[in-house]
Amino acid sequence: MRIIENRKKFFVASLCVIILGLAAMVYNAATGKGVFHFDVEFTGGTSMEIDMGKEYKQKDLEKILKDVTGQDAPQIQAIIGTNEVAIKLKSIDGETRENLMAEIQKVYPDAVMGEVSDVSGTVSREMQSSAIKATLIAGIAMLIYISIRFKDIRAGGSAILALLHDVLVVLAAYAIFRIPVNTTFIVVLLTILGYSINATIVIFDRIRENKVSFRPNQTAEKINTSITQTLARSINTSITTLFTVGAIYFLGVQSIKEFALPMMIGILAGAYSSICISGSIWYELLPKREK
């Protein structure tokens, strides 16, 4: 494969996706929707559980919620094995809750209100801070580890830039598809970082092993050969993981889909960055004499 020779094409393709995501963020903000669709866990709001008393249609319940509260994106999560449902909304007062319950009982007379809780903005800010800290700590730890392992800060730097690419692609997906940003967002982000860096290290290890087989001025050939030798492994790992997460997406409930969709996008982005981006960035960072 001629990865290094075509590196600029890969850079442009990635840049287009990231710019599309940034454009979606700007559009969302300009139309008053918010840059991202933050869940109650991040913005603060009201969480309630309702026993519907019998089987219910999610579309009917969603329409009632929108009509009573005026909110365009209420979150409804079925509790498997029961007729209960967990609902998350922006903060509503006691009167609105009573009106909401009255409207639900018109359609589902046996519905009973269960636990109701308010998520404060303070807790939400703490969660946002924790997410940022966890990502930064993971990134710094990876940079240190890879730099020491390969005895080259440029290897660590290129791996981190490839991870930044993955993060930006996942953020673009959240903005474009309006996927709710909640606690699973942190899980998705850290999982993708770990998955992507693992594939990158496999390629970098092969580059190091092939060092003795190439002359100092054959760096491009060395990187291309190393990526080709690990390509089957990278693709097979990605495909098998996608099959598993894809099954979860198509067979799971809404809350699971909100986790599986960005995971699938992140897996694809991670595989792409490991194969096409990380080695190319490493090559760009090398001095001319090593190229």
PDB file of C-alpha atoms in Angstrom:
ATOM      1  CA  MET A   1       0.000   0.000   0.000  1.00  0.00           C
ATOM      2  CA  ARG A   2       1.165   3.514  -0.814  1.00  0.00           C
ATOM      3  CA  ILE A   3      -0.031   5.167   2.376  1.00  0.00           C
ATOM      4  CA  ILE A   4       2.773   7.718   2.683  1.00  0.00           C
ATOM      5  CA  GLU A   5       2.587   8.770  -0.963  1.00  0.00           C
ATOM      6  CA  ASN A   6      -1.172   9.417  -0.599  1.00  0.00           C
ATOM      7  CA  ARG A   7      -1.007  10.924   2.878  1.00  0.00           C
ATOM      8  CA  LYS A   8      -2.210  14.360   1.772  1.00  0.00           C
ATOM      9  CA  LYS A   9      -5.399  12.829   0.349  1.00  0.00           C
ATOM     10  CA  PHE A  10      -6.047  11.116   3.700  1.00  0.00           C
ATOM     11  CA  PHE A  11      -5.392  14.364   5.563  1.00  0.00           C
ATOM     12  CA  VAL A  12      -7.860  16.225   3.322  1.00  0.00           C
ATOM     13  CA  ALA A  13     -10.544  13.546   3.734  1.00  0.00           C
ATOM     14  CA  SER A  14     -10.234  13.726   7.523  1.00  0.00           C
ATOM     15  CA  LEU A  15     -10.243  17.515   7.452  1.00  0.00           C
ATOM     16  CA  CYS A  16     -13.477  17.519   5.419  1.00  0.00           C
ATOM     17  CA  VAL A  17     -15.244  15.331   8.007  1.00  0.00           C
ATOM     18  CA  ILE A  18     -14.011  17.481  10.888  1.00  0.00           C
ATOM     19  CA  ILE A  19     -15.034  20.713   9.101  1.00  0.00           C
ATOM     20  CA  LEU A  20     -18.488  19.198   8.465  1.00  0.00           C
ATOM     21  CA  GLY A  21     -18.769  18.485  12.193  1.00  0.00           C
ATOM     22  CA  LEU A  22     -17.694  22.017  13.098  1.00  0.00           C
ATOM     23  CA  ALA A  23     -20.230  23.411  10.619  1.00  0.00           C
ATOM     24  CA  ALA A  24     -22.957  21.311  12.261  1.00  0.00           C
ATOM     25  CA  MET A  25     -21.938  22.672  15.674  1.00  0.00           C
ATOM     26  CA  VAL A  26     -22.109  26.264  14.423  1.00  0.00           C
ATOM     27  CA  TYR A  27     -25.497  25.621  12.788  1.00  0.00           C
ATOM     28  CA  ASN A  28     -26.882  23.999  15.950  1.00  0.00           C
ATOM     29  CA  ALA A  29     -25.731  26.945  18.047  1.00  0.00           C
ATOM     30  CA  ALA A  30     -27.105  29.509  15.570  1.00  0.00           C
ATOM     31  CA  THR A  31     -30.543  27.847  15.496  1.00  0.00           C
ATOM     32  CA  GLY A  32     -30.764  27.760  19.288  1.00  0.00           C
ATOM     33  CA  LYS A  33     -30.507  23.976  19.611  1.00  0.00           C
ATOM     34  CA  GLY A  34     -27.170  24.097  21.403  1.00  0.00           C
ATOM     35  CA  VAL A  35     -23.863  22.915  19.988  1.00  0.00           C
ATOM     36  CA  PHE A  36     -24.527  19.407  21.338  1.00  0.00           C
ATOM     37  CA  HIS A  37     -27.663  17.687  22.570  1.00  0.00           C
ATOM     38  CA  PHE A  38     -26.633  17.565  26.230  1.00  0.00           C
ATOM     39  CA  ASP A  39     -28.496  15.086  28.392  1.00  0.00           C
ATOM     40  CA  VAL A  40     -30.019  15.942  31.756  1.00  0.00           C
ATOM     41  CA  GLU A  41     -26.929  14.446  33.407  1.00  0.00           C
ATOM     42  CA  PHE A  42     -24.843  17.250  31.895  1.00  0.00           C
ATOM     43  CA  THR A  43     -27.224  20.201  31.873  1.00  0.00           C
ATOM     44  CA  GLY A  44     -29.325  19.464  34.945  1.00  0.00           C
ATOM     45  CA  GLY A  45     -33.031  18.649  34.767  1.00  0.00           C
ATOM     46  CA  THR A  46     -35.746  16.251  35.903  1.00  0.00           C
ATOM     47  CA  SER A  47     -35.621  12.470  35.863  1.00  0.00           C
ATOM     48  CA  MET A  48     -38.741  10.390  36.562  1.00  0.00           C
ATOM     49  CA  GLU A  49     -39.888   6.786  36.449  1.00  0.00           C
ATOM     50  CA  ILE A  50     -43.438   5.821  35.456  1.00  0.00           C
ATOM     51  CA  ASP A  51     -45.103   2.409  35.589  1.00  0.00           C
ATOM     52  CA  MET A  52     -47.366   2.505  32.536  1.00  0.00           C
ATOM     53  CA  GLY A  53     -49.479  -0.413  33.807  1.00  0.00           C
ATOM     54  CA  LYS A  54     -49.529  -2.082  30.390  1.00  0.00           C
ATOM     55  CA  GLU A  55     -47.658  -2.130  27.103  1.00  0.00           C
ATOM     56  CA  TYR A  56     -47.220   1.310  25.603  1.00  0.00           C
ATOM     57  CA  LYS A  57     -46.111   2.895  22.349  1.00  0.00           C
ATOM     58  CA  GLN A  58     -43.039   5.070  22.681  1.00  0.00           C
ATOM     59  CA  LYS A  59     -44.207   7.431  19.938  1.00  0.00           C
ATOM     60  CA  ASP A  60     -47.490   8.085  21.778  1.00  0.00           C
ATOM     61  CA  LEU A  61     -45.669   8.765  25.043  1.00  0.00           C
ATOM     62  CA  GLU A  62     -43.160  11.018  23.299  1.00  0.00           C
ATOM     63  CA  LYS A  63     -45.981  13.066  21.759  1.00  0.00           C
ATOM     64  CA  ILE A  64     -47.593  13.567  25.182  1.00  0.00           C
ATOM     65  CA  LEU A  65     -44.276  14.691  26.663  1.00  0.00           C
ATOM     66  CA  LYS A  66     -43.669  17.191  23.860  1.00  0.00           C
ATOM     67  CA  ASP A  67     -47.200  18.585  24.001  1.00  0.00           C
ATOM     68  CA  VAL A  68     -47.226  19.092  27.774  1.00  0.00           C
ATOM     69  CA  THR A  69     -43.663  20.271  28.388  1.00  0.00           C
ATOM     70  CA  GLY A  70     -42.948  21.999  25.077  1.00  0.00           C
ATOM     71  CA  GLN A  71     -39.564  20.272  24.935  1.00  0.00           C
ATOM     72  CA  ASP A  72     -38.539  18.910  21.540  1.00  0.00           C
ATOM     73  CA  ALA A  73     -36.198  16.130  22.664  1.00  0.00           C
ATOM     74  CA  PRO A  74     -37.438  14.258  25.762  1.00  0.00           C
ATOM     75  CA  GLN A  75     -35.513  11.072  26.477  1.00  0.00           C
ATOM     76  CA  ILE A  76     -37.472   7.870  27.028  1.00  0.00           C
ATOM     77  CA  GLN A  77     -35.793   4.693  28.190  1.00  0.00           C
ATOM     78  CA  ALA A  78     -37.719   1.440  28.535  1.00  0.00           C
ATOM     79  CA  ILE A  79     -36.899  -0.722  31.549  1.00  0.00           C
ATOM     80  CA  ILE A  80     -36.559  -4.186  30.051  1.00  0.00           C
ATOM     81  CA  GLY A  81     -38.880  -6.888  31.387  1.00  0.00           C
ATOM     82  CA  THR A  82     -41.392  -4.401  32.807  1.00  0.00           C
ATOM     83  CA  ASN A  83     -43.920  -1.830  31.670  1.00  0.00           C
ATOM     84  CA  GLU A  84     -41.907   0.869  33.415  1.00  0.00           C
ATOM     85  CA  VAL A  85     -40.169   3.727  31.654  1.00  0.00           C
ATOM     86  CA  ALA A  86     -37.476   6.203  32.699  1.00  0.00           C
ATOM     87  CA  ILE A  87     -37.948   9.731  31.374  1.00  0.00           C
ATOM     88  CA  LYS A  88     -35.409  12.558  31.346  1.00  0.00           C
ATOM     89  CA  LEU A  89     -36.396  16.157  30.699  1.00  0.00           C
ATOM     90  CA  LYS A  90     -35.162  19.672  31.192  1.00  0.00           C
ATOM     91  CA  SER A  91     -36.266  20.896  34.616  1.00  0.00           C
ATOM     92  CA  ILE A  92     -40.052  21.069  35.051  1.00  0.00           C
ATOM     93  CA  ASP A  93     -42.024  22.295  38.069  1.00  0.00           C
ATOM     94  CA  GLY A  94     -44.532  20.385  40.173  1.00  0.00           C
ATOM     95  CA  GLU A  95     -47.568  21.698  38.291  1.00  0.00           C
ATOM     96  CA  THR A  96     -46.164  20.581  34.958  1.00  0.00           C
ATOM     97  CA  ARG A  97     -45.466  17.137  36.406  1.00  0.00           C
ATOM     98  CA  GLU A  98     -49.080  16.849  37.541  1.00  0.00           C
ATOM     99  CA  ASN A  99     -50.362  17.958  34.139  1.00  0.00           C
ATOM    100  CA  LEU A 100     -48.027  15.508  32.448  1.00  0.00           C
ATOM    101  CA  MET A 101     -49.215  12.616  34.592  1.00  0.00           C
ATOM    102  CA  ALA A 102     -52.854  13.553  33.996  1.00  0.00           C
ATOM    103  CA  GLU A 103     -52.349  13.505  30.212  1.00  0.00           C
ATOM    104  CA  ILE A 104     -50.548  10.160  30.369  1.00  0.00           C
ATOM    105  CA  GLN A 105     -53.357   8.637  32.456  1.00  0.00           C
ATOM    106  CA  LYS A 106     -55.914   9.692  29.828  1.00  0.00           C
ATOM    107  CA  VAL A 107     -54.248   7.229  27.455  1.00  0.00           C
ATOM    108  CA  TYR A 108     -52.872   4.796  30.051  1.00  0.00           C
ATOM    109  CA  PRO A 109     -55.318   4.851  33.010  1.00  0.00           C
ATOM    110  CA  ASP A 110     -53.222   2.446  35.108  1.00  0.00           C
ATOM    111  CA  ALA A 111     -50.038   4.547  34.854  1.00  0.00           C
ATOM    112  CA  VAL A 112     -48.429   5.350  38.214  1.00  0.00           C
ATOM    113  CA  MET A 113     -45.715   7.910  38.902  1.00  0.00           C
ATOM    114  CA  GLY A 114     -42.642   6.419  40.535  1.00  0.00           C
ATOM    115  CA  GLU A 115     -39.417   8.040  41.682  1.00  0.00           C
ATOM    116  CA  VAL A 116     -38.806  11.643  40.609  1.00  0.00           C
ATOM    117  CA  SER A 117     -35.414  13.317  41.031  1.00  0.00           C
ATOM    118  CA  ASP A 118     -33.774  16.561  40.033  1.00  0.00           C
ATOM    119  CA  VAL A 119     -30.219  16.578  38.677  1.00  0.00           C
ATOM    120  CA  SER A 120     -28.527  19.802  39.706  1.00  0.00           C
ATOM    121  CA  GLY A 121     -26.374  21.923  37.444  1.00  0.00           C
ATOM    122  CA  THR A 122     -23.534  21.617  39.969  1.00  0.00           C
ATOM    123  CA  VAL A 123     -23.430  17.842  39.576  1.00  0.00           C
ATOM    124  CA  SER A 124     -23.557  18.251  35.813  1.00  0.00           C
ATOM    125  CA  ARG A 125     -20.580  20.622  35.802  1.00  0.00           C
ATOM    126  CA  GLU A 126     -18.650  18.136  37.923  1.00  0.00           C
ATOM    127  CA  MET A 127     -19.401  15.406  35.361  1.00  0.00           C
ATOM    128  CA  GLN A 128     -18.195  17.601  32.505  1.00  0.00           C
ATOM    129  CA  SER A 129     -15.022  18.413  34.415  1.00  0.00           C
ATOM    130  CA  SER A 130     -14.444  14.717  35.146  1.00  0.00           C
ATOM    131  CA  ALA A 131     -14.880  13.829  31.471  1.00  0.00           C
ATOM    132  CA  ILE A 132     -12.323  16.428  30.377  1.00  0.00           C
ATOM    133  CA  LYS A 133      -9.849  15.398  33.083  1.00  0.00           C
ATOM    134  CA  ALA A 134     -10.182  11.694  32.245  1.00  0.00           C
ATOM    135  CA  THR A 135      -9.516  12.358  28.552  1.00  0.00           C
ATOM    136  CA  LEU A 136      -6.503  14.611  29.242  1.00  0.00           C
ATOM    137  CA  ILE A 137      -4.973  12.184  31.738  1.00  0.00           C
ATOM    138  CA  ALA A 138      -5.411   9.287  29.296  1.00  0.00           C
ATOM    139  CA  GLY A 139      -3.823  11.331  26.480  1.00  0.00           C
ATOM    140  CA  ILE A 140      -0.819  12.430  28.557  1.00  0.00           C
ATOM    141  CA  ALA A 141      -0.250   8.893  29.855  1.00  0.00           C
ATOM    142  CA  MET A 142      -0.323   7.518  26.299  1.00  0.00           C
ATOM    143  CA  LEU A 143       2.074  10.208  25.063  1.00  0.00           C
ATOM    144  CA  ILE A 144       4.586   9.372  27.811  1.00  0.00           C
ATOM    145  CA  TYR A 145       4.241   5.600  27.331  1.00  0.00           C
ATOM    146  CA  ILE A 146       4.623   5.637  23.528  1.00  0.00           C
ATOM    147  CA  SER A 147       7.523   8.109  23.626  1.00  0.00           C
ATOM    148  CA  ILE A 148       9.394   5.889  26.085  1.00  0.00           C
ATOM    149  CA  ARG A 149       8.488   2.636  24.326  1.00  0.00           C
ATOM    150  CA  PHE A 150       9.683   3.809  20.913  1.00  0.00           C
ATOM    151  CA  LYS A 151      12.351   6.188  22.248  1.00  0.00           C
ATOM    152  CA  ASP A 152      10.951   8.918  20.023  1.00  0.00           C
ATOM    153  CA  ILE A 153       8.729  11.809  21.127  1.00  0.00           C
ATOM    154  CA  ARG A 154       7.574  12.137  17.513  1.00  0.00           C
ATOM    155  CA  ALA A 155       6.024   8.670  17.675  1.00  0.00           C
ATOM    156  CA  GLY A 156       4.129   9.673  20.795  1.00  0.00           C
ATOM    157  CA  GLY A 157       3.123  12.992  19.248  1.00  0.00           C
ATOM    158  CA  SER A 158       1.835  11.404  16.028  1.00  0.00           C
ATOM    159  CA  ALA A 159      -0.178   8.826  17.996  1.00  0.00           C
ATOM    160  CA  ILE A 160      -1.783  11.573  20.092  1.00  0.00           C
ATOM    161  CA  LEU A 161      -2.622  13.636  16.992  1.00  0.00           C
ATOM    162  CA  ALA A 162      -4.255  10.550  15.471  1.00  0.00           C
ATOM    163  CA  LEU A 163      -6.276  10.148  18.683  1.00  0.00           C
ATOM    164  CA  LEU A 164      -7.278  13.820  18.480  1.00  0.00           C
ATOM    165  CA  HIS A 165      -8.522  13.063  14.969  1.00  0.00           C
ATOM    166  CA  ASP A 166     -10.707  10.247  16.372  1.00  0.00           C
ATOM    167  CA  VAL A 167     -12.096  12.479  19.116  1.00  0.00           C
ATOM    168  CA  LEU A 168     -12.996  15.213  16.605  1.00  0.00           C
ATOM    169  CA  VAL A 169     -14.722  12.704  14.305  1.00  0.00           C
ATOM    170  CA  VAL A 170     -16.769  11.318  17.207  1.00  0.00           C
ATOM    171  CA  LEU A 171     -17.672  14.864  18.306  1.00  0.00           C
ATOM    172  CA  ALA A 172     -18.735  15.589  14.721  1.00  0.00           C
ATOM    173  CA  ALA A 173     -21.025  12.545  14.850  1.00  0.00           C
ATOM    174  CA  TYR A 174     -22.592  13.767  18.109  1.00  0.00           C
ATOM    175  CA  ALA A 175     -23.219  17.187  16.556  1.00  0.00           C
ATOM    176  CA  ILE A 176     -24.517  15.978  13.175  1.00  0.00           C
ATOM    177  CA  PHE A 177     -26.788  13.178  14.437  1.00  0.00           C
ATOM    178  CA  ARG A 178     -27.774  15.013  17.651  1.00  0.00           C
ATOM    179  CA  ILE A 179     -26.838  12.021  19.784  1.00  0.00           C
ATOM    180  CA  PRO A 180     -27.541  12.793  23.466  1.00  0.00           C
ATOM    181  CA  VAL A 181     -24.361  13.605  25.387  1.00  0.00           C
ATOM    182  CA  ASN A 182     -24.580  11.786  28.725  1.00  0.00           C
ATOM    183  CA  THR A 183     -22.443   9.521  30.899  1.00  0.00           C
ATOM    184  CA  THR A 184     -22.066   7.037  28.017  1.00  0.00           C
ATOM    185  CA  PHE A 185     -20.295   9.814  26.101  1.00  0.00           C
ATOM    186  CA  ILE A 186     -17.355   9.501  28.507  1.00  0.00           C
ATOM    187  CA  VAL A 187     -17.361   5.716  28.115  1.00  0.00           C
ATOM    188  CA  VAL A 188     -17.479   5.961  24.313  1.00  0.00           C
ATOM    189  CA  LEU A 189     -14.641   8.482  24.186  1.00  0.00           C
ATOM    190  CA  LEU A 190     -12.261   6.559  26.457  1.00  0.00           C
ATOM    191  CA  THR A 191     -13.103   3.226  24.795  1.00  0.00           C
ATOM    192  CA  ILE A 192     -12.362   4.627  21.340  1.00  0.00           C
ATOM    193  CA  LEU A 193      -9.075   6.125  22.565  1.00  0.00           C
ATOM    194  CA  GLY A 194      -7.985   2.772  23.982  1.00  0.00           C
ATOM    195  CA  TYR A 195      -9.115   0.854  20.901  1.00  0.00           C
ATOM    196  CA  SER A 196      -7.406   3.217  18.465  1.00  0.00           C
ATOM    197  CA  ILE A 197      -4.117   3.481  20.333  1.00  0.00           C
ATOM    198  CA  ASN A 198      -3.885  -0.301  20.510  1.00  0.00           C
ATOM    199  CA  ALA A 199      -4.097  -0.595  16.699  1.00  0.00           C
ATOM    200  CA  THR A 200      -1.595   2.257  16.294  1.00  0.00           C
ATOM    201  CA  ILE A 201       0.937   0.636  18.630  1.00  0.00           C
ATOM    202  CA  VAL A 202       0.724  -2.628  16.661  1.00  0.00           C
ATOM    203  CA  ILE A 203       1.685  -0.734  13.488  1.00  0.00           C
ATOM    204  CA  PHE A 204       4.431   1.249  15.232  1.00  0.00           C
ATOM    205  CA  ASP A 205       5.838  -1.975  16.683  1.00  0.00           C
ATOM    206  CA  ARG A 206       6.073  -3.463  13.197  1.00  0.00           C
ATOM    207  CA  ILE A 207       7.781  -0.293  11.937  1.00  0.00           C
ATOM    208  CA  ARG A 208      10.378  -0.687  14.678  1.00  0.00           C
ATOM    209  CA  GLU A 209      10.857  -4.392  13.872  1.00  0.00           C
ATOM    210  CA  ASN A 210      11.339  -3.626  10.176  1.00  0.00           C
ATOM    211  CA  LYS A 211      13.967  -0.970  10.879  1.00  0.00           C
ATOM    212  CA  VAL A 212      16.841  -3.402  10.248  1.00  0.00           C
ATOM    213  CA  SER A 213      15.397  -4.456   6.866  1.00  0.00           C
ATOM    214  CA  PHE A 214      15.461  -0.979   5.313  1.00  0.00           C
ATOM    215  CA  ARG A 215      18.104   1.653   4.702  1.00  0.00           C
ATOM    216  CA  PRO A 216      17.857   4.967   6.617  1.00  0.00           C
ATOM    217  CA  ASN A 217      16.559   6.766   3.508  1.00  0.00           C
ATOM    218  CA  GLN A 218      13.770   4.201   2.925  1.00  0.00           C
ATOM    219  CA  THR A 219      11.459   5.435   5.664  1.00  0.00           C
ATOM    220  CA  ALA A 220       8.402   5.700   3.406  1.00  0.00           C
ATOM    221  CA  GLU A 221       8.858   2.157   2.147  1.00  0.00           C
ATOM    222  CA  LYS A 222       9.369   0.918   5.696  1.00  0.00           C
ATOM    223  CA  ILE A 223       6.132   2.517   6.958  1.00  0.00           C
ATOM    224  CA  ASN A 224       4.139   1.350   3.922  1.00  0.00           C
ATOM    225  CA  THR A 225       5.401  -2.228   4.318  1.00  0.00           C
ATOM    226  CA  SER A 226       4.685  -2.246   8.059  1.00  0.00           C
ATOM    227  CA  ILE A 227       1.114  -1.019   7.545  1.00  0.00           C
ATOM    228  CA  THR A 228       0.556  -3.619   4.806  1.00  0.00           C
ATOM    229  CA  GLN A 229       1.844  -6.418   7.047  1.00  0.00           C
ATOM    230  CA  THR A 230      -0.560  -5.457   9.856  1.00  0.00           C
ATOM    231  CA  LEU A 231      -3.471  -4.474   7.603  1.00  0.00           C
ATOM    232  CA  ALA A 232      -5.328  -7.785   7.807  1.00  0.00           C
ATOM    233  CA  ARG A 233      -5.116  -7.736  11.585  1.00  0.00           C
ATOM    234  CA  SER A 234      -6.394  -4.156  11.784  1.00  0.00           C
ATOM    235  CA  ILE A 235      -9.298  -4.740   9.398  1.00  0.00           C
ATOM    236  CA  ASN A 236     -10.354  -8.071  10.923  1.00  0.00           C
ATOM    237  CA  THR A 237     -10.340  -6.612  14.435  1.00  0.00           C
ATOM    238  CA  SER A 238     -12.445  -3.657  13.324  1.00  0.00           C
ATOM    239  CA  ILE A 239     -14.952  -5.763  11.409  1.00  0.00           C
ATOM    240  CA  THR A 240     -15.527  -8.264  14.226  1.00  0.00           C
ATOM    241  CA  THR A 241     -15.979  -5.428  16.716  1.00  0.00           C
ATOM    242  CA  LEU A 242     -18.382  -3.659  14.353  1.00  0.00           C
ATOM    243  CA  PHE A 243     -20.468  -6.831  14.024  1.00  0.00           C
ATOM    244  CA  THR A 244     -20.863  -6.999  17.791  1.00  0.00           C
ATOM    245  CA  VAL A 245     -21.636  -3.305  18.319  1.00  0.00           C
ATOM    246  CA  GLY A 246     -23.853  -3.292  15.216  1.00  0.00           C
ATOM    247  CA  ALA A 247     -25.965  -6.130  16.634  1.00  0.00           C
ATOM    248  CA  ILE A 248     -26.348  -4.137  19.848  1.00  0.00           C
ATOM    249  CA  TYR A 249     -27.430  -1.105  17.827  1.00  0.00           C
ATOM    250  CA  PHE A 250     -30.059  -2.853  15.688  1.00  0.00           C
ATOM    251  CA  LEU A 251     -31.469  -5.052  18.464  1.00  0.00           C
ATOM    252  CA  GLY A 252     -31.101  -2.736  21.459  1.00  0.00           C
ATOM    253  CA  VAL A 253     -33.403  -0.156  22.988  1.00  0.00           C
ATOM    254  CA  GLN A 254     -32.976   3.580  22.406  1.00  0.00           C
ATOM    255  CA  SER A 255     -30.539   4.126  25.276  1.00  0.00           C
ATOM    256  CA  ILE A 256     -28.298   1.351  23.934  1.00  0.00           C
ATOM    257  CA  LYS A 257     -28.445   2.805  20.424  1.00  0.00           C
ATOM    258  CA  GLU A 258     -27.215   6.133  21.795  1.00  0.00           C
ATOM    259  CA  PHE A 259     -24.109   4.266  22.947  1.00  0.00           C
ATOM    260  CA  ALA A 260     -23.666   1.923  19.969  1.00  0.00           C
ATOM    261  CA  LEU A 261     -23.934   4.486  17.138  1.00  0.00           C
ATOM    262  CA  PRO A 262     -21.013   6.722  18.224  1.00  0.00           C
ATOM    263  CA  MET A 263     -19.063   3.557  19.109  1.00  0.00           C
ATOM    264  CA  MET A 264     -19.395   2.266  15.542  1.00  0.00           C
ATOM    265  CA  ILE A 265     -18.360   5.634  14.132  1.00  0.00           C
ATOM    266  CA  GLY A 266     -15.430   5.776  16.560  1.00  0.00           C
ATOM    267  CA  ILE A 267     -14.289   2.254  15.642  1.00  0.00           C
ATOM    268  CA  LEU A 268     -14.261   3.169  11.954  1.00  0.00           C
ATOM    269  CA  ALA A 269     -12.450   6.433  12.684  1.00  0.00           C
ATOM    270  CA  GLY A 270      -9.920   4.615  14.884  1.00  0.00           C
ATOM    271  CA  ALA A 271      -9.183   1.999  12.231  1.00  0.00           C
ATOM    272  CA  TYR A 272      -8.821   4.710   9.571  1.00  0.00           C
ATOM    273  CA  SER A 273      -6.525   6.868  11.702  1.00  0.00           C
ATOM    274  CA  SER A 274      -4.339   3.913  12.710  1.00  0.00           C
ATOM    275  CA  ILE A 275      -3.857   2.788   9.112  1.00  0.00           C
ATOM    276  CA  CYS A 276      -3.870   6.058   7.170  1.00  0.00           C
ATOM    277  CA  ILE A 277      -3.140   8.898   9.588  1.00  0.00           C
ATOM    278  CA  SER A 278      -0.790   7.899  12.443  1.00  0.00           C
ATOM    279  CA  GLY A 279       2.081   6.615  10.275  1.00  0.00           C
ATOM    280  CA  SER A 280       1.662   9.538   7.883  1.00  0.00           C
ATOM    281  CA  ILE A 281       1.917  12.077  10.716  1.00  0.00           C
ATOM    282  CA  TRP A 282       4.995  10.296  12.077  1.00  0.00           C
ATOM    283  CA  TYR A 283       6.572  10.552   8.611  1.00  0.00           C
ATOM    284  CA  GLU A 284       5.731  14.271   8.389  1.00  0.00           C
ATOM    285  CA  LEU A 285       7.400  14.915  11.754  1.00  0.00           C
ATOM    286  CA  LEU A 286      10.672  13.245  10.719  1.00  0.00           C
ATOM    287  CA  PRO A 287      13.619  15.413   9.596  1.00  0.00           C
ATOM    288  CA  LYS A 288      14.374  15.480   5.860  1.00  0.00           C
ATOM    289  CA  ARG A 289      17.465  13.275   6.187  1.00  0.00           C
ATOM    290  CA  GLU A 290      15.338  10.409   7.592  1.00  0.00           C
ATOM    291  CA  LYS A 291      12.779  10.712   4.809  1.00  0.00           C
TER     292      LYS A 291
END
